[in-house]
PDB file of C-alpha atoms and ligand atoms in Angstrom:
ATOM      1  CA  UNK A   1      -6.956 -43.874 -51.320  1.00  0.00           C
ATOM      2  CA  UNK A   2      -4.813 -46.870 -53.217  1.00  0.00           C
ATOM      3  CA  UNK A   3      -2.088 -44.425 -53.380  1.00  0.00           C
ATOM      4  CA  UNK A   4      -2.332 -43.579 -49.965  1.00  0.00           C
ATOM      5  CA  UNK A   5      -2.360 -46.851 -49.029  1.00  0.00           C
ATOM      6  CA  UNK A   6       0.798 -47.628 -51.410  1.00  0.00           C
ATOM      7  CA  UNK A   7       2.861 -44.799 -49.816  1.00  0.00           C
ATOM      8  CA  UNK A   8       2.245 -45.741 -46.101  1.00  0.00           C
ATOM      9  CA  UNK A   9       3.367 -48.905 -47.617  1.00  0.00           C
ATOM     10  CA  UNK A  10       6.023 -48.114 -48.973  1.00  0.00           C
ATOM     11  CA  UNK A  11       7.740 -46.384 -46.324  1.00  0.00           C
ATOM     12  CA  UNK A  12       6.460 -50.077 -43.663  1.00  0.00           C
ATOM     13  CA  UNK A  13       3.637 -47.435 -41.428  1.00  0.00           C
ATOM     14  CA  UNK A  14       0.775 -48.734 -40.414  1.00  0.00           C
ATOM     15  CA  UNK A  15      -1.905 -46.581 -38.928  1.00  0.00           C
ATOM     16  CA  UNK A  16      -4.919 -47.684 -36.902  1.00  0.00           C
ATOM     17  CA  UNK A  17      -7.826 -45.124 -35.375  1.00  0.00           C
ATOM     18  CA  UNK A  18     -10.775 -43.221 -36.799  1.00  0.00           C
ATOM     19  CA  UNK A  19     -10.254 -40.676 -39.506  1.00  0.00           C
ATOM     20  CA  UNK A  20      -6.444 -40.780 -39.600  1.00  0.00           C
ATOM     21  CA  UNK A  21      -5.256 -37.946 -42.033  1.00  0.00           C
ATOM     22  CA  UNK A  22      -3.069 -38.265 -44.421  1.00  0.00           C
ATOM     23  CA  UNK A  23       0.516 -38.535 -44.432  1.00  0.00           C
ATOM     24  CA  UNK A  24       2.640 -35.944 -45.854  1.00  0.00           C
ATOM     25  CA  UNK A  25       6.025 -36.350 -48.637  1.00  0.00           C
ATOM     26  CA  UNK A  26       7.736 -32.902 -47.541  1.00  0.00           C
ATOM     27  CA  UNK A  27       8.123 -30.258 -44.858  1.00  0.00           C
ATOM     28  CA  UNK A  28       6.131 -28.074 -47.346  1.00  0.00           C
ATOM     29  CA  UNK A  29       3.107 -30.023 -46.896  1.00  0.00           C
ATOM     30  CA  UNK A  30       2.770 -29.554 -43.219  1.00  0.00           C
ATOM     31  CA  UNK A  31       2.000 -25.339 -43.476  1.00  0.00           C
ATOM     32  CA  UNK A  32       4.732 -24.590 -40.874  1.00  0.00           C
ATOM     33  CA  UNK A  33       5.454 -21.095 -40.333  1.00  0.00           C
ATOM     34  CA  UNK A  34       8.564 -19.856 -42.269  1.00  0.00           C
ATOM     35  CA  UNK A  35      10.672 -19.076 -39.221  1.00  0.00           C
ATOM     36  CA  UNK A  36      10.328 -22.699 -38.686  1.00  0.00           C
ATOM     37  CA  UNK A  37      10.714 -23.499 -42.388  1.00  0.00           C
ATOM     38  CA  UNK A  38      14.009 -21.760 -42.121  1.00  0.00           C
ATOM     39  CA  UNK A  39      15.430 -23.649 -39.056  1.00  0.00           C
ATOM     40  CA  UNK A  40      14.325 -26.762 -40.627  1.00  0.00           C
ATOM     41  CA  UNK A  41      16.586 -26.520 -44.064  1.00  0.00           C
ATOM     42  CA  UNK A  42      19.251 -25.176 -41.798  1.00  0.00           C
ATOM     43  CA  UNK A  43      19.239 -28.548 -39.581  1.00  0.00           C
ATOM     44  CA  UNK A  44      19.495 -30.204 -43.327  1.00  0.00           C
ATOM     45  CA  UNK A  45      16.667 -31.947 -42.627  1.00  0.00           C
ATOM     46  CA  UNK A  46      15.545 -32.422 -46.598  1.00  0.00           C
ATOM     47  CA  UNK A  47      12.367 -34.483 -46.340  1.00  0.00           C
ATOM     48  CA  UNK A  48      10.516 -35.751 -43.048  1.00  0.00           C
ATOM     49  CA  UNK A  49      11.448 -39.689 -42.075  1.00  0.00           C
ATOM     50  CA  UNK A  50       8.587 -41.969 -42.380  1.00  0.00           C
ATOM     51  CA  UNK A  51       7.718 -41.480 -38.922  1.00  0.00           C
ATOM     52  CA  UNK A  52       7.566 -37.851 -39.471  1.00  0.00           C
ATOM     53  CA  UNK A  53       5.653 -38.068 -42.754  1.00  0.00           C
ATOM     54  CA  UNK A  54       2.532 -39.982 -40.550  1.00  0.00           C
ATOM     55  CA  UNK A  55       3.256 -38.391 -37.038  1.00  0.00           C
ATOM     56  CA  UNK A  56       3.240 -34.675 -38.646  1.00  0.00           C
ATOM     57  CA  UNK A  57      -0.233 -34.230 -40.019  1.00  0.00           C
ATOM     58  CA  UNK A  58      -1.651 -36.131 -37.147  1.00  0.00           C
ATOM     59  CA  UNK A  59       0.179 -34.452 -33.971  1.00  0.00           C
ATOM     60  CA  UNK A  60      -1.166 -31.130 -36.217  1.00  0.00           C
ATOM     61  CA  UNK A  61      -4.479 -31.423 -36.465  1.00  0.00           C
ATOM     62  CA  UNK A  62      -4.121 -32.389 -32.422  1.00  0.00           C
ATOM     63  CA  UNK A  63      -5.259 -35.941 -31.908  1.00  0.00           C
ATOM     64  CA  UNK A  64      -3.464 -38.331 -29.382  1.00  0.00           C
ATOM     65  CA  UNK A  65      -0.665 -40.303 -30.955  1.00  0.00           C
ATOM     66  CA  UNK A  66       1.130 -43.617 -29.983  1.00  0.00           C
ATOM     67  CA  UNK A  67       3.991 -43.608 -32.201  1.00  0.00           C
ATOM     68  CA  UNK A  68       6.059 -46.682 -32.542  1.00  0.00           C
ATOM     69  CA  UNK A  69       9.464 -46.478 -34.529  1.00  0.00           C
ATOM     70  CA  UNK A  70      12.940 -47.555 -33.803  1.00  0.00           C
ATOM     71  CA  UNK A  71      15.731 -45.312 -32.227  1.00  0.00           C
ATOM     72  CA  UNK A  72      17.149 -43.236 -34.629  1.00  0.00           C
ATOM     73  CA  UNK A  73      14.217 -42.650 -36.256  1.00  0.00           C
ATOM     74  CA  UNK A  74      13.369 -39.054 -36.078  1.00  0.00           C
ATOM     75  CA  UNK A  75      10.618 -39.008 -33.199  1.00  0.00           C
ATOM     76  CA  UNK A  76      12.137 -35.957 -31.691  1.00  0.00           C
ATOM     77  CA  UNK A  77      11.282 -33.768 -34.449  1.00  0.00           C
ATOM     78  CA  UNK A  78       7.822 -35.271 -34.817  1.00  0.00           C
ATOM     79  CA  UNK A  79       6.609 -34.431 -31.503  1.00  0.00           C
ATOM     80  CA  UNK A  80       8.531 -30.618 -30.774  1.00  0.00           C
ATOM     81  CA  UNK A  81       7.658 -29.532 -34.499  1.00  0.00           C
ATOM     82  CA  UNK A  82       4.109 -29.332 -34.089  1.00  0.00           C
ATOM     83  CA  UNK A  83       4.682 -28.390 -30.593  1.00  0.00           C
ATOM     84  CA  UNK A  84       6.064 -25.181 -31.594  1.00  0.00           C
ATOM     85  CA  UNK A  85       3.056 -24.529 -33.858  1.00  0.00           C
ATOM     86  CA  UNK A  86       0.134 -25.531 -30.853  1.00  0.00           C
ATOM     87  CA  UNK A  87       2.311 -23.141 -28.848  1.00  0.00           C
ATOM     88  CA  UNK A  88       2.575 -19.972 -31.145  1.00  0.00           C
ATOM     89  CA  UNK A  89      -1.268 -21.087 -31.911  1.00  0.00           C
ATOM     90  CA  UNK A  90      -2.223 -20.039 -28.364  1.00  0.00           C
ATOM     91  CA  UNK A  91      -4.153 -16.595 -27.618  1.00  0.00           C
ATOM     92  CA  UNK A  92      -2.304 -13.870 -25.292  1.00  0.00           C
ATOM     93  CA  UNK A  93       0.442 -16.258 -25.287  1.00  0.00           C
ATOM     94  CA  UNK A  94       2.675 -13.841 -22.696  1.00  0.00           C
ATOM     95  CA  UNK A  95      -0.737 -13.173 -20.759  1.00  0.00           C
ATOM     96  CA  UNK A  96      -1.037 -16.570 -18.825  1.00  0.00           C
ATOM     97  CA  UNK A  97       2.113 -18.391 -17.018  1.00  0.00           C
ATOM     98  CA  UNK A  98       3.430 -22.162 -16.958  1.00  0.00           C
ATOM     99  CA  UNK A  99       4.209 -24.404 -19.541  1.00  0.00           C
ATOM    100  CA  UNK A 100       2.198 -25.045 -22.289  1.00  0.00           C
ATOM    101  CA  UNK A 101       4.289 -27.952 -23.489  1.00  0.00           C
ATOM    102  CA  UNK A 102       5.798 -30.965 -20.691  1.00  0.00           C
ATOM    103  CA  UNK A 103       7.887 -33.404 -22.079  1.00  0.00           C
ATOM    104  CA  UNK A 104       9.133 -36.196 -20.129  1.00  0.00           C
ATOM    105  CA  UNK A 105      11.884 -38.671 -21.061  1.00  0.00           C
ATOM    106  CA  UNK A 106      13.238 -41.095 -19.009  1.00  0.00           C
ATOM    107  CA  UNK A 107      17.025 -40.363 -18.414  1.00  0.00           C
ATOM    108  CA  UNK A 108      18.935 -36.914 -18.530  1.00  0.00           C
ATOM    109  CA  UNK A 109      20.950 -37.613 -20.929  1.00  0.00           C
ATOM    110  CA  UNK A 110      17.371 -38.269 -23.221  1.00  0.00           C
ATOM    111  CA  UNK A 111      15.888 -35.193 -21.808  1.00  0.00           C
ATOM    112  CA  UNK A 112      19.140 -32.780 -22.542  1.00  0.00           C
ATOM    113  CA  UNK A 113      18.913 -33.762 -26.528  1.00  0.00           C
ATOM    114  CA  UNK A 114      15.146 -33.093 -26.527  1.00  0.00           C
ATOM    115  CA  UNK A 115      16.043 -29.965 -24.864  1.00  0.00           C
ATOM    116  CA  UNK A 116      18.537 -29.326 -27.628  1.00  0.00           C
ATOM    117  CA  UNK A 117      16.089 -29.902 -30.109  1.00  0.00           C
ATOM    118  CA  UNK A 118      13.184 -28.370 -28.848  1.00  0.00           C
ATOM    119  CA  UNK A 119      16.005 -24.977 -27.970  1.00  0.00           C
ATOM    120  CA  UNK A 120      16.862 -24.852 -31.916  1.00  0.00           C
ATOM    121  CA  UNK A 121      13.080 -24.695 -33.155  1.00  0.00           C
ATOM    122  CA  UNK A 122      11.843 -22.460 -30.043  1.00  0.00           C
ATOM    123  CA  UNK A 123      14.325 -19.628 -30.614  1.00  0.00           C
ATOM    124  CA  UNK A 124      13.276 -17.929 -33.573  1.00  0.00           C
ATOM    125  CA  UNK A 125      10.040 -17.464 -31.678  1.00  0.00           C
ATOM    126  CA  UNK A 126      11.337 -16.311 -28.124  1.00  0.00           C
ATOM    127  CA  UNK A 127       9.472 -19.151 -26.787  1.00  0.00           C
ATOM    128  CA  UNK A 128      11.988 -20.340 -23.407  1.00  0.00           C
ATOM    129  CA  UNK A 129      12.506 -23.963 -23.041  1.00  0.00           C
ATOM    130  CA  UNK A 130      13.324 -24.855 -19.686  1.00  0.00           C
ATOM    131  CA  UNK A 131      15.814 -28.750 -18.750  1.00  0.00           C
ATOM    132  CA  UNK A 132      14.376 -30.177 -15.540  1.00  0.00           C
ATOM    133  CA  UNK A 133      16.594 -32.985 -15.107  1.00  0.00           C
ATOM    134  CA  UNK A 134      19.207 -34.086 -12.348  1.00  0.00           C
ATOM    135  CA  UNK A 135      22.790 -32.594 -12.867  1.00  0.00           C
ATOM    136  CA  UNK A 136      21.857 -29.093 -12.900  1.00  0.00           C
ATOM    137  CA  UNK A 137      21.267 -26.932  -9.505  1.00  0.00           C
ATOM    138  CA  UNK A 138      17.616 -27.296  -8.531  1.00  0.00           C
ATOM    139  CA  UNK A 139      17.582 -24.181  -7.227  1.00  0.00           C
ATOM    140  CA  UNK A 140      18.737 -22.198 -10.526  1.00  0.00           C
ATOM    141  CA  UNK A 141      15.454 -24.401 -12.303  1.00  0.00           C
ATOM    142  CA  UNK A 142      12.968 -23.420  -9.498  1.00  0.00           C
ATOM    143  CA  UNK A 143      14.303 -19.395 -10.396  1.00  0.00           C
ATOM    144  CA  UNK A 144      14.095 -20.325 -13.952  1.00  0.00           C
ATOM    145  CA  UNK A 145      10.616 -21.712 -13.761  1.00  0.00           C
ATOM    146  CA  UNK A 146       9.161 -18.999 -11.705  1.00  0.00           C
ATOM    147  CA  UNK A 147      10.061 -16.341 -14.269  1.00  0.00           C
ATOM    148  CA  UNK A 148       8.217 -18.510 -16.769  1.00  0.00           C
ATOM    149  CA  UNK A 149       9.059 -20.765 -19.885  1.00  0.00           C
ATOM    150  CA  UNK A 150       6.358 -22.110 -22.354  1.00  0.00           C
ATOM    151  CA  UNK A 151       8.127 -25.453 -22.351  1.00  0.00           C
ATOM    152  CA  UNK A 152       9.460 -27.798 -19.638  1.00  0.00           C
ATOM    153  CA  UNK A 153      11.698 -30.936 -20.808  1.00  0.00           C
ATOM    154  CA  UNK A 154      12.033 -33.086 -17.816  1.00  0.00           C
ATOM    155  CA  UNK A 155      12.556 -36.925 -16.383  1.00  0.00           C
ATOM    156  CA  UNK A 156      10.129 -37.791 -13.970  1.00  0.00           C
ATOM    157  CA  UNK A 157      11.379 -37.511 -10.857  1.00  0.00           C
ATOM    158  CA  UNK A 158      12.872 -34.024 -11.254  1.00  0.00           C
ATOM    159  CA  UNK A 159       9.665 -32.553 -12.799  1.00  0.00           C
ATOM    160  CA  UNK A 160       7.520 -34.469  -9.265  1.00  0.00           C
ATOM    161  CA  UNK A 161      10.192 -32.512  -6.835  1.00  0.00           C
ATOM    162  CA  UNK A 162       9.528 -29.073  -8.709  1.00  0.00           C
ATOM    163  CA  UNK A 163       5.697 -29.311  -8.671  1.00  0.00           C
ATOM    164  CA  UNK A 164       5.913 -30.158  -5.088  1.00  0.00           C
ATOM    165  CA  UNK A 165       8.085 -26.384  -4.564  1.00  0.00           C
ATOM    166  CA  UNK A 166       5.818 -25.037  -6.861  1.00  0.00           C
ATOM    167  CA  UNK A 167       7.862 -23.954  -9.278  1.00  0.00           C
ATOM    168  CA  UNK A 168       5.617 -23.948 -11.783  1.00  0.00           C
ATOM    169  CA  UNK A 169       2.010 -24.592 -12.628  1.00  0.00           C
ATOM    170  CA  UNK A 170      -0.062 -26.346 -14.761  1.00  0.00           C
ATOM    171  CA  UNK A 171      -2.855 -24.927 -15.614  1.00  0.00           C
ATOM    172  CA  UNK A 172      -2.500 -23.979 -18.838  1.00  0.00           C
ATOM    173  CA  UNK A 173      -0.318 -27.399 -19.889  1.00  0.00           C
ATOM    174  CA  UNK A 174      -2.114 -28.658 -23.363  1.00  0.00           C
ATOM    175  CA  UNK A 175       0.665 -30.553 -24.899  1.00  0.00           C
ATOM    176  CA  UNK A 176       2.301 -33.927 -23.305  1.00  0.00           C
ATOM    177  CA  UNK A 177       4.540 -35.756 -24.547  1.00  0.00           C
ATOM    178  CA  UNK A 178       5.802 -38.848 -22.873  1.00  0.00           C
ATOM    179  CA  UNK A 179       9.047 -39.758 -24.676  1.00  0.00           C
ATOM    180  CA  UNK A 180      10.659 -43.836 -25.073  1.00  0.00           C
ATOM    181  CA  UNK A 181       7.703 -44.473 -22.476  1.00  0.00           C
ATOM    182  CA  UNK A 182       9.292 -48.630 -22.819  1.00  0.00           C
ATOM    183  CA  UNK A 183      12.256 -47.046 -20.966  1.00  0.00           C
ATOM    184  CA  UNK A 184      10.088 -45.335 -18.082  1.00  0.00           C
ATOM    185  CA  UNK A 185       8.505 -48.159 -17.244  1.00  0.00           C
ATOM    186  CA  UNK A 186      11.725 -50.196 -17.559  1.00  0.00           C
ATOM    187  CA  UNK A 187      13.540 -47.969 -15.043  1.00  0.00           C
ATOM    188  CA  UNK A 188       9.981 -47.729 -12.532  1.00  0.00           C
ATOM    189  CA  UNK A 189       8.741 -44.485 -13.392  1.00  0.00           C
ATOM    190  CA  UNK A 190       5.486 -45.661 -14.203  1.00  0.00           C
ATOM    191  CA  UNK A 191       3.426 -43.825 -10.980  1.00  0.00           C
ATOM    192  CA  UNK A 192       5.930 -40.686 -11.047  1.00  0.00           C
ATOM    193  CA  UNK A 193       4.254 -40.650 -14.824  1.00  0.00           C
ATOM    194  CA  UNK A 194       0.770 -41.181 -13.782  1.00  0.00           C
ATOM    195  CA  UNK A 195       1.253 -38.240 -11.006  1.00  0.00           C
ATOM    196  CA  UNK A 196       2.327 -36.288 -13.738  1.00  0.00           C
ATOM    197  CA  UNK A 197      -0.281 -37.236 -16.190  1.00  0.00           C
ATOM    198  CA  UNK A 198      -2.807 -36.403 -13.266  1.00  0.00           C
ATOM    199  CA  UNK A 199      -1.440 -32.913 -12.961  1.00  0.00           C
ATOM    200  CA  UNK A 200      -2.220 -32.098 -16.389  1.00  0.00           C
ATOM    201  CA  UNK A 201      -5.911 -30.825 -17.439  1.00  0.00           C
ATOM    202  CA  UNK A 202      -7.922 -33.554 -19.243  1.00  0.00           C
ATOM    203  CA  UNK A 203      -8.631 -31.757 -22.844  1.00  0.00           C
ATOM    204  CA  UNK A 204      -4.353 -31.925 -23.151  1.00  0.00           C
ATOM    205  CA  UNK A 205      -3.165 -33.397 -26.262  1.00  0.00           C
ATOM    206  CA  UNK A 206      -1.259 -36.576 -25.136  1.00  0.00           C
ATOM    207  CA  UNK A 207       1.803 -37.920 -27.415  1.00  0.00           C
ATOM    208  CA  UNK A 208       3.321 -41.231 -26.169  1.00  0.00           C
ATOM    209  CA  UNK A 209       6.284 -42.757 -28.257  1.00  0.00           C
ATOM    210  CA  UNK A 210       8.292 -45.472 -27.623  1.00  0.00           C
ATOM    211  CA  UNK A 211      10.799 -47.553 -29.398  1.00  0.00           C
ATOM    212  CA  UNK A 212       8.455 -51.229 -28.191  1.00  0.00           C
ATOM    213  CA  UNK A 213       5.049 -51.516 -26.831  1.00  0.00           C
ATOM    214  CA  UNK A 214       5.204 -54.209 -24.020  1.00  0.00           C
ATOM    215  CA  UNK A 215       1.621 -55.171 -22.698  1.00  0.00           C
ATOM    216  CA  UNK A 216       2.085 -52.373 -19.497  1.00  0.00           C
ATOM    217  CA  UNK A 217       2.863 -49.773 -21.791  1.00  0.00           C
ATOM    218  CA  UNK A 218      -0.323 -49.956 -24.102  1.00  0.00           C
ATOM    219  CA  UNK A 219      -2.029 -50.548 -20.822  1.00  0.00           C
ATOM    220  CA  UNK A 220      -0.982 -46.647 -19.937  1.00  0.00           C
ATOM    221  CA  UNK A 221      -1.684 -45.034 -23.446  1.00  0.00           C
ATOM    222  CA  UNK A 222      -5.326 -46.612 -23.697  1.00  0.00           C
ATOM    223  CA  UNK A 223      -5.605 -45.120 -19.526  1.00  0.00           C
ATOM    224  CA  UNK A 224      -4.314 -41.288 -20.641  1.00  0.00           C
ATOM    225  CA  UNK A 225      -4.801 -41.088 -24.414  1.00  0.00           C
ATOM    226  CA  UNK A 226      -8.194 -40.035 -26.008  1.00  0.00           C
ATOM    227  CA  UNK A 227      -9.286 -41.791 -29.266  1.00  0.00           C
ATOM    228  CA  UNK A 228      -5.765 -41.719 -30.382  1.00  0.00           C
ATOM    229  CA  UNK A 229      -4.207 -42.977 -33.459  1.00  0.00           C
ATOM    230  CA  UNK A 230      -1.085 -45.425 -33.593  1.00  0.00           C
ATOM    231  CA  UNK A 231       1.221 -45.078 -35.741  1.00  0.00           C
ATOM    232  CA  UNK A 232       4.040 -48.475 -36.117  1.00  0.00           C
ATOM    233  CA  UNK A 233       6.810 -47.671 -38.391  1.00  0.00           C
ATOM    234  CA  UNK A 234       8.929 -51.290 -39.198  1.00  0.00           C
ATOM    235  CA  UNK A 235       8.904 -54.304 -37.408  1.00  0.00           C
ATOM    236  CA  UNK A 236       7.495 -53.575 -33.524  1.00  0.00           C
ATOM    237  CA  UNK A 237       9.503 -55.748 -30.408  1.00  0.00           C
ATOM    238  CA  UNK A 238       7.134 -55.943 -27.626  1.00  0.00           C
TER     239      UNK A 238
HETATM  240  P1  ADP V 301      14.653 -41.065 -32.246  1.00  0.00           P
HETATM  241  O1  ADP V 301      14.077 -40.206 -31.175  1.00  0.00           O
HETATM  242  O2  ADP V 301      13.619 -41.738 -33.078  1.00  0.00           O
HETATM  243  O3  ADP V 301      15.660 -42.051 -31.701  1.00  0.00           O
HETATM  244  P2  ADP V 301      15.938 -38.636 -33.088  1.00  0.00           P
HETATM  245  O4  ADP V 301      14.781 -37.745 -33.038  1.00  0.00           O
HETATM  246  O5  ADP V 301      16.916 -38.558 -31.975  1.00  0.00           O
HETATM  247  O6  ADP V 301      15.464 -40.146 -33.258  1.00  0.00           O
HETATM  248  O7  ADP V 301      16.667 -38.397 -34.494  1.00  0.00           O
HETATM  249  C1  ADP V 301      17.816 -39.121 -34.869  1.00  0.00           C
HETATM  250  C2  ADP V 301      18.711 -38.230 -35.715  1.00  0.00           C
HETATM  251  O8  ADP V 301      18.088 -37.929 -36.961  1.00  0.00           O
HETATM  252  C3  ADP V 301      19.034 -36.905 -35.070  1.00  0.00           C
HETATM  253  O9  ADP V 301      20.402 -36.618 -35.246  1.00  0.00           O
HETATM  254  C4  ADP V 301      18.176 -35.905 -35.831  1.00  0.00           C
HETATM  255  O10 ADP V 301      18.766 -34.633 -35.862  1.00  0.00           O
HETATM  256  C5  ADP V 301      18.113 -36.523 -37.207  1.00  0.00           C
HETATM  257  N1  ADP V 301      16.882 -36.201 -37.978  1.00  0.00           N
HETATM  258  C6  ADP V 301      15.629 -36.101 -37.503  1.00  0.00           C
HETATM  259  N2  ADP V 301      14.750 -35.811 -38.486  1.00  0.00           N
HETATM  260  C7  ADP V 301      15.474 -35.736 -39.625  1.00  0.00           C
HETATM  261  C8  ADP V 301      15.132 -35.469 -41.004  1.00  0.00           C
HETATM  262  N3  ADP V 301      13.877 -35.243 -41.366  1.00  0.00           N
HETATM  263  N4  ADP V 301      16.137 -35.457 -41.909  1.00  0.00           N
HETATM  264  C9  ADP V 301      17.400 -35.693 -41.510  1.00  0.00           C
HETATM  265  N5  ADP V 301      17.791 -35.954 -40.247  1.00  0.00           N
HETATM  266  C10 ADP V 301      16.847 -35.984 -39.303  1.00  0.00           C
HETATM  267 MG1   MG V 302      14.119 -40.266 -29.141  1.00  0.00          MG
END
């Protein structure tokens, strides 16, 4: 427990919440699949960041995480890493349609290097990642949607205007992540979020990360987060 305690230290997390596991030193520790193993060394990533090393085990064993941690930090990798696993965890996976992952980030140009991201770890699976964002035809994503992907990467807005053509459907939608949520609120997203968040069944798993937590913003995660842990890597602007 000291040593726990020493190593969360040591890398400035601090964790608050019921029963938070353990945080992990290396990739190994986390049981991914090896076809995820595999894209992992070939990124180069060599050991998880500390928000990685908390966020990991947690996201995993599917509670609700508010994770706090500077830009730059690695929180991409901490949310679509275990996404792939809840995904490829799912019975009759090609039996049901609609996402089973949403993320939503607050620009584009946020949403296109999730997308990236979330495109490298998804492939060695045949999993289809579809970018719902402004700048691309919205009339290639509705096609694109229809014929089904298991995850959606989207900003707001764009992901509202699709629901409304029904596009897709979210039934079976168990994994949210809400991505630099300071930045959503900053540029007034806030009620395209909540419609979102109100689209998507109950028992989800809810990630919300964010570079700051200003008052509104923990306002929202206690709203559409269940018993969740937080998780503050470094000094935290408000
Ligand atoms: P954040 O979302 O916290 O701003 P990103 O997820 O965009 O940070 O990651 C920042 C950079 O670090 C990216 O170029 C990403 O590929 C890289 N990165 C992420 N995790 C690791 C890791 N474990 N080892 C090395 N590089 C990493
Ligand atoms: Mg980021």
């Amino acid at each position: 427990e000291q040593d726990v305690t020493d190593y969360r230290n040591g890398l400035a997390i601090r964790v608050s919440g019921f029963d938070v596991p353990q945080p992990v030193k290396t990739f190994e520790d986390c049981g991914f699949p090896s076809q995820l193993m595999n894209t992992i060394v070939k990124q180069g990533y060599e050991k998880p960041t500390p928000i990685q090393c908390q966020a990991l085990p947690i996201v995993l064993s599917g509670r609700d995480v508010i994770g706090i941690a500077k830009t730059g930090s690695g929180k991409t990798a901490a949310f679509v890493l275990p996404m792939i696993v809840h995904i490829i965890d799912q019975p009759e996976l090609d039996k049901e349609e609609g996402p089973i992952g949403v993320i939503c980030a607050p620009t584009r140009e946020l949403a296109h290097q999730i997308y990236l991201e979330a495109k490298k770890f998804a492939k060695q699976f045949g999993l289809r990642v579809s970018a719902v964002y402004g700048g691309m035809s919205k009339l290639e994503q509705f096609k694109e949607l229809k014929a089904g992907s298991e995850i959606v990467v989207a900003t707001p807005g764009r992901l509202i205007d699709l629901l409304k053509m029904k596009a897709l459907t979210m039934l079976r939608a168990t994994y949210l992540v809400l991505d630099e949520a300071d930045r959503m609120f900053d540029l007034g997203f806030e009620p395209q979020v909540r419609s979102i968040v109100g689209q998507i069944r109950p028992d989800r798993q809810t990630l919300l990360f964010s570079a700051t937590m200003p008052r509104k913003v923990e306002k929202l995660a206690r709203e559409i987060l269940s018993d969740p842990i937080r998780i503050t890597v470094g000094e935290v602007g408000m």
